[in-house]
Amino acid sequence: MKEERLDKLLAAQGTWSRREIKDFVRRGAVTVNGKNVRTADVKITTDDEVIVFGKRIALKKHLYLMMNKPMGVVSASRGDDCPTVVDLVPAELKRKGLFPAGRLDKDTTGFVLITDDGAFAHDILSPKRHIPKTYIATLDGVLTQQVADAFAGGIPLKNEDKCLPAQLTILDDHTAQVVLHEGMYHQIKRMFAACGLHVEKLHRIAMGAMLLDETLAEGQCRELTAQELELVQNRDGLKE
Ligand code: URA
């Protein structure tokens, strides 16, 4: 377990600044494993019992949230006029540095992972890692096997390289499940447009092998467990 300075780990929780922490540590408000500490540079790990003003602090270096994104909300940390997914994170889960790992369009709904761990986000989004993202698309026209074959062959998009092969499963005449292994701008909409179809609704149901928790109402989020984070990083995606 990596050791970090007390003030650094406490500041990462997002409640206090380093300066505030140094100040209240000096005033004797903090105990580590039952001992009062007076300097903020003591080294601790996330396993240590840290009590601040009499309250046990659950130390976590990073936070990983699964949100069910509603329509009309932008996948960003800051938005000019529109609410962002980070705005929807409730106060008890808010901390500094949160951002969505990957973008869904404003009108796309479903699974968005929000974190403050840049390395993790980079890892799950890197095209080299091929972490599959699974969507349900509703189309204006009738789906055919030809469309599924075109997706499997890699759709050429204007001004871009050919898309990687994508798996399209026809669920009914107007609904398909699509699995992507990369994330280009408006990719699914543009892939269907190249086949003469317009996407009316798009909903992300999974990242890696981790399904969106259907008990989350639109706009709600919850923390992902360590086991669930491993599922997000699973390159095999959902089982058939
Ligand atoms: N493809 C799109 O076209 N939009 C999204 O939001 C995600 C994938």
GROMACS .gro file of C-alpha atoms and ligand atoms in nm:
model
  248
    1MET     CA    1   0.000   0.000   0.000
    2LYS     CA    2   0.147   0.336  -0.107
    3GLU     CA    3   0.219   0.587   0.169
    4GLU     CA    4   0.115   0.948   0.116
    5ARG     CA    5   0.130   1.264   0.322
    6LEU     CA    6  -0.169   1.305   0.555
    7ASP     CA    7  -0.262   1.646   0.408
    8LYS     CA    8  -0.239   1.515   0.050
    9LEU     CA    9  -0.470   1.217   0.113
   10LEU     CA   10  -0.715   1.426   0.315
   11ALA     CA   11  -0.722   1.702   0.051
   12ALA     CA   12  -0.801   1.441  -0.217
   13GLN     CA   13  -1.134   1.377  -0.042
   14GLY     CA   14  -1.238   1.721  -0.167
   15THR     CA   15  -1.376   1.859   0.160
   16TRP     CA   16  -1.085   2.075   0.273
   17SER     CA   17  -0.791   2.258   0.117
   18ARG     CA   18  -0.432   2.165   0.208
   19ARG     CA   19  -0.405   2.496   0.399
   20GLU     CA   20  -0.721   2.423   0.607
   21ILE     CA   21  -0.593   2.073   0.681
   22LYS     CA   22  -0.252   2.195   0.796
   23ASP     CA   23  -0.427   2.443   1.020
   24PHE     CA   24  -0.668   2.203   1.191
   25VAL     CA   25  -0.399   1.932   1.223
   26ARG     CA   26  -0.181   2.185   1.406
   27ARG     CA   27  -0.474   2.263   1.636
   28GLY     CA   28  -0.505   1.893   1.729
   29ALA     CA   29  -0.826   1.801   1.542
   30VAL     CA   30  -0.684   1.483   1.384
   31THR     CA   31  -0.592   1.139   1.512
   32VAL     CA   32  -0.426   0.864   1.310
   33ASN     CA   33  -0.474   0.510   1.446
   34GLY     CA   34  -0.577   0.657   1.781
   35LYS     CA   35  -0.280   0.896   1.816
   36ASN     CA   36  -0.318   1.269   1.799
   37VAL     CA   37  -0.097   1.410   1.521
   38ARG     CA   38   0.019   1.772   1.500
   39THR     CA   39   0.200   1.781   1.166
   40ALA     CA   40   0.035   1.730   0.828
   41ASP     CA   41   0.339   1.571   0.665
   42VAL     CA   42   0.312   1.236   0.849
   43LYS     CA   43   0.294   0.946   0.605
   44ILE     CA   44  -0.022   0.735   0.607
   45THR     CA   45  -0.197   0.482   0.381
   46THR     CA   46  -0.566   0.449   0.292
   47ASP     CA   47  -0.584   0.161   0.545
   48ASP     CA   48  -0.506   0.388   0.841
   49GLU     CA   49  -0.784   0.504   1.070
   50VAL     CA   50  -0.802   0.881   1.036
   51ILE     CA   51  -1.042   1.078   1.255
   52VAL     CA   52  -1.107   1.447   1.189
   53PHE     CA   53  -1.314   1.648   1.437
   54GLY     CA   54  -1.429   1.317   1.588
   55LYS     CA   55  -1.547   1.169   1.257
   56ARG     CA   56  -1.384   0.870   1.082
   57ILE     CA   57  -1.282   0.961   0.728
   58ALA     CA   58  -1.305   0.691   0.461
   59LEU     CA   59  -0.980   0.760   0.278
   60LYS     CA   60  -0.990   0.699  -0.092
   61LYS     CA   61  -0.729   0.817  -0.332
   62HIS     CA   62  -0.970   0.826  -0.622
   63LEU     CA   63  -1.343   0.816  -0.678
   64TYR     CA   64  -1.520   0.618  -0.953
   65LEU     CA   65  -1.890   0.685  -1.014
   66MET     CA   66  -2.139   0.528  -1.251
   67MET     CA   67  -2.405   0.776  -1.365
   68ASN     CA   68  -2.720   0.718  -1.567
   69LYS     CA   69  -2.693   1.029  -1.782
   70PRO     CA   70  -3.019   1.197  -1.878
   71MET     CA   71  -3.083   1.375  -2.208
   72GLY     CA   72  -2.989   1.745  -2.226
   73VAL     CA   73  -2.687   1.711  -1.998
   74VAL     CA   74  -2.336   1.752  -2.136
   75SER     CA   75  -2.050   1.510  -2.067
   76ALA     CA   76  -1.808   1.766  -1.932
   77SER     CA   77  -1.688   1.911  -1.603
   78ARG     CA   78  -1.801   2.263  -1.691
   79GLY     CA   79  -2.074   2.379  -1.928
   80ASP     CA   80  -2.162   2.728  -2.043
   81ASP     CA   81  -2.539   2.712  -2.048
   82CYS     CA   82  -2.620   2.346  -1.993
   83PRO     CA   83  -2.595   2.134  -1.681
   84THR     CA   84  -2.304   1.889  -1.686
   85VAL     CA   85  -2.280   1.534  -1.555
   86VAL     CA   86  -2.046   1.665  -1.282
   87ASP     CA   87  -2.313   1.920  -1.176
   88LEU     CA   88  -2.545   1.624  -1.109
   89VAL     CA   89  -2.306   1.453  -0.866
   90PRO     CA   90  -2.461   1.493  -0.518
   91ALA     CA   91  -2.274   1.698  -0.256
   92GLU     CA   92  -2.176   1.393  -0.047
   93LEU     CA   93  -1.989   1.244  -0.345
   94LYS     CA   94  -1.846   1.566  -0.490
   95ARG     CA   95  -1.473   1.616  -0.480
   96LYS     CA   96  -1.219   1.823  -0.665
   97GLY     CA   97  -1.106   1.715  -1.011
   98LEU     CA   98  -1.406   1.501  -1.117
   99PHE     CA   99  -1.460   1.462  -1.492
  100PRO     CA  100  -1.641   1.218  -1.721
  101ALA     CA  101  -1.418   0.945  -1.868
  102GLY     CA  102  -1.531   0.977  -2.229
  103ARG     CA  103  -1.809   1.172  -2.388
  104LEU     CA  104  -2.167   1.089  -2.469
  105ASP     CA  105  -2.356   1.333  -2.690
  106LYS     CA  106  -2.594   1.572  -2.516
  107ASP     CA  107  -2.893   1.370  -2.639
  108THR     CA  108  -2.740   1.027  -2.560
  109THR     CA  109  -2.845   0.866  -2.232
  110GLY     CA  110  -2.695   0.597  -2.010
  111PHE     CA  111  -2.367   0.487  -1.856
  112VAL     CA  112  -2.111   0.761  -1.791
  113LEU     CA  113  -1.812   0.693  -1.568
  114ILE     CA  114  -1.709   0.995  -1.364
  115THR     CA  115  -1.375   0.995  -1.186
  116ASP     CA  116  -1.081   1.202  -1.068
  117ASP     CA  117  -0.831   0.936  -1.184
  118GLY     CA  118  -0.678   1.055  -1.510
  119ALA     CA  119  -0.464   0.744  -1.559
  120PHE     CA  120  -0.765   0.515  -1.523
  121ALA     CA  121  -0.972   0.723  -1.767
  122HIS     CA  122  -0.690   0.722  -2.020
  123ASP     CA  123  -0.660   0.347  -1.987
  124ILE     CA  124  -1.026   0.264  -2.048
  125LEU     CA  125  -1.055   0.511  -2.338
  126SER     CA  126  -0.733   0.426  -2.518
  127PRO     CA  127  -0.810   0.278  -2.861
  128LYS     CA  128  -0.515   0.044  -2.801
  129ARG     CA  129  -0.698  -0.119  -2.510
  130HIS     CA  130  -1.013  -0.188  -2.717
  131ILE     CA  131  -1.246  -0.173  -2.415
  132PRO     CA  132  -1.589  -0.230  -2.570
  133LYS     CA  133  -1.874   0.014  -2.510
  134THR     CA  134  -2.226  -0.122  -2.570
  135TYR     CA  135  -2.519   0.090  -2.689
  136ILE     CA  136  -2.884   0.042  -2.777
  137ALA     CA  137  -2.976   0.248  -3.083
  138THR     CA  138  -3.329   0.321  -3.206
  139LEU     CA  139  -3.346   0.396  -3.580
  140ASP     CA  140  -3.596   0.571  -3.805
  141GLY     CA  141  -3.574   0.300  -4.073
  142VAL     CA  142  -3.573  -0.077  -4.091
  143LEU     CA  143  -3.252  -0.260  -3.997
  144THR     CA  144  -3.118  -0.526  -4.231
  145GLN     CA  145  -2.844  -0.786  -4.222
  146GLN     CA  146  -2.658  -0.569  -4.475
  147VAL     CA  147  -2.624  -0.295  -4.215
  148ALA     CA  148  -2.490  -0.547  -3.960
  149ASP     CA  149  -2.241  -0.674  -4.221
  150ALA     CA  150  -2.129  -0.319  -4.303
  151PHE     CA  151  -2.066  -0.249  -3.931
  152ALA     CA  152  -1.868  -0.575  -3.902
  153GLY     CA  153  -1.657  -0.481  -4.204
  154GLY     CA  154  -1.567  -0.134  -4.069
  155ILE     CA  155  -1.760   0.166  -4.196
  156PRO     CA  156  -1.561   0.432  -4.385
  157LEU     CA  157  -1.642   0.779  -4.246
  158LYS     CA  158  -1.587   1.106  -4.428
  159ASN     CA  159  -1.245   1.262  -4.355
  160GLU     CA  160  -1.151   0.982  -4.116
  161ASP     CA  161  -0.993   0.641  -4.124
  162LYS     CA  162  -1.223   0.346  -4.163
  163CYS     CA  163  -1.394   0.257  -3.833
  164LEU     CA  164  -1.281  -0.055  -3.651
  165PRO     CA  165  -1.521  -0.347  -3.696
  166ALA     CA  166  -1.828  -0.300  -3.473
  167GLN     CA  167  -2.078  -0.567  -3.371
  168LEU     CA  168  -2.439  -0.488  -3.455
  169THR     CA  169  -2.714  -0.721  -3.327
  170ILE     CA  170  -3.064  -0.659  -3.461
  171LEU     CA  171  -3.307  -0.664  -3.168
  172ASP     CA  172  -3.615  -0.570  -3.373
  173ASP     CA  173  -3.685  -0.382  -3.699
  174HIS     CA  174  -3.586  -0.045  -3.551
  175THR     CA  175  -3.361  -0.136  -3.258
  176ALA     CA  176  -3.003  -0.259  -3.252
  177GLN     CA  177  -2.735  -0.333  -2.997
  178VAL     CA  178  -2.402  -0.191  -3.110
  179VAL     CA  179  -2.062  -0.263  -2.961
  180LEU     CA  180  -1.783  -0.012  -3.036
  181HIS     CA  181  -1.412  -0.051  -2.960
  182GLU     CA  182  -1.321   0.314  -3.014
  183GLY     CA  183  -1.490   0.650  -2.960
  184MET     CA  184  -1.493   0.891  -3.252
  185TYR     CA  185  -1.709   1.203  -3.257
  186HIS     CA  186  -2.079   1.110  -3.307
  187GLN     CA  187  -1.951   0.773  -3.421
  188ILE     CA  188  -2.266   0.560  -3.403
  189LYS     CA  189  -2.483   0.831  -3.556
  190ARG     CA  190  -2.236   0.875  -3.841
  191MET     CA  191  -2.200   0.500  -3.896
  192PHE     CA  192  -2.577   0.459  -3.928
  193ALA     CA  193  -2.598   0.772  -4.146
  194ALA     CA  194  -2.345   0.609  -4.381
  195CYS     CA  195  -2.598   0.323  -4.412
  196GLY     CA  196  -2.888   0.564  -4.475
  197LEU     CA  197  -3.038   0.542  -4.126
  198HIS     CA  198  -3.101   0.812  -3.867
  199VAL     CA  199  -3.049   0.744  -3.495
  200GLU     CA  200  -3.353   0.859  -3.300
  201LYS     CA  201  -3.236   0.743  -2.958
  202LEU     CA  202  -2.903   0.624  -2.823
  203HIS     CA  203  -2.846   0.471  -2.480
  204ARG     CA  204  -2.518   0.330  -2.346
  205ILE     CA  205  -2.582   0.015  -2.145
  206ALA     CA  206  -2.229  -0.108  -2.069
  207MET     CA  207  -1.861  -0.024  -2.048
  208GLY     CA  208  -1.638  -0.331  -2.074
  209ALA     CA  209  -1.831  -0.611  -1.905
  210MET     CA  210  -2.001  -0.374  -1.658
  211LEU     CA  211  -2.372  -0.316  -1.717
  212LEU     CA  212  -2.541   0.010  -1.622
  213ASP     CA  213  -2.717  -0.038  -1.290
  214GLU     CA  214  -3.082  -0.021  -1.397
  215THR     CA  215  -3.190   0.082  -1.046
  216LEU     CA  216  -3.023   0.420  -1.103
  217ALA     CA  217  -3.286   0.672  -1.208
  218GLU     CA  218  -3.181   0.920  -1.478
  219GLY     CA  219  -2.933   1.166  -1.330
  220GLN     CA  220  -2.845   0.943  -1.035
  221CYS     CA  221  -2.502   0.798  -0.968
  222ARG     CA  222  -2.331   0.563  -0.729
  223GLU     CA  223  -1.978   0.450  -0.652
  224LEU     CA  224  -1.835   0.153  -0.838
  225THR     CA  225  -1.680  -0.124  -0.629
  226ALA     CA  226  -1.326  -0.251  -0.696
  227GLN     CA  227  -1.478  -0.563  -0.853
  228GLU     CA  228  -1.701  -0.353  -1.080
  229LEU     CA  229  -1.402  -0.145  -1.189
  230GLU     CA  230  -1.235  -0.464  -1.304
  231LEU     CA  231  -1.545  -0.541  -1.512
  232VAL     CA  232  -1.522  -0.194  -1.672
  233GLN     CA  233  -1.166  -0.279  -1.778
  234ASN     CA  234  -1.267  -0.616  -1.924
  235ARG     CA  235  -1.182  -0.630  -2.294
  236ASP     CA  236  -1.419  -0.920  -2.364
  237GLY     CA  237  -1.724  -0.708  -2.288
  238LEU     CA  238  -2.066  -0.856  -2.222
  239LYS     CA  239  -2.108  -1.229  -2.247
  240GLU     CA  240  -2.344  -1.354  -2.518
  241URA     N1  241  -2.189   0.751  -3.076
  241URA     C1  242  -2.263   0.861  -3.096
  241URA     O1  243  -2.299   0.892  -3.208
  241URA     N2  244  -2.298   0.934  -2.989
  241URA     C2  245  -2.263   0.901  -2.862
  241URA     O2  246  -2.300   0.972  -2.767
  241URA     C3  247  -2.185   0.786  -2.843
  241URA     C4  248  -2.149   0.713  -2.951
   0.00000   0.00000   0.00000
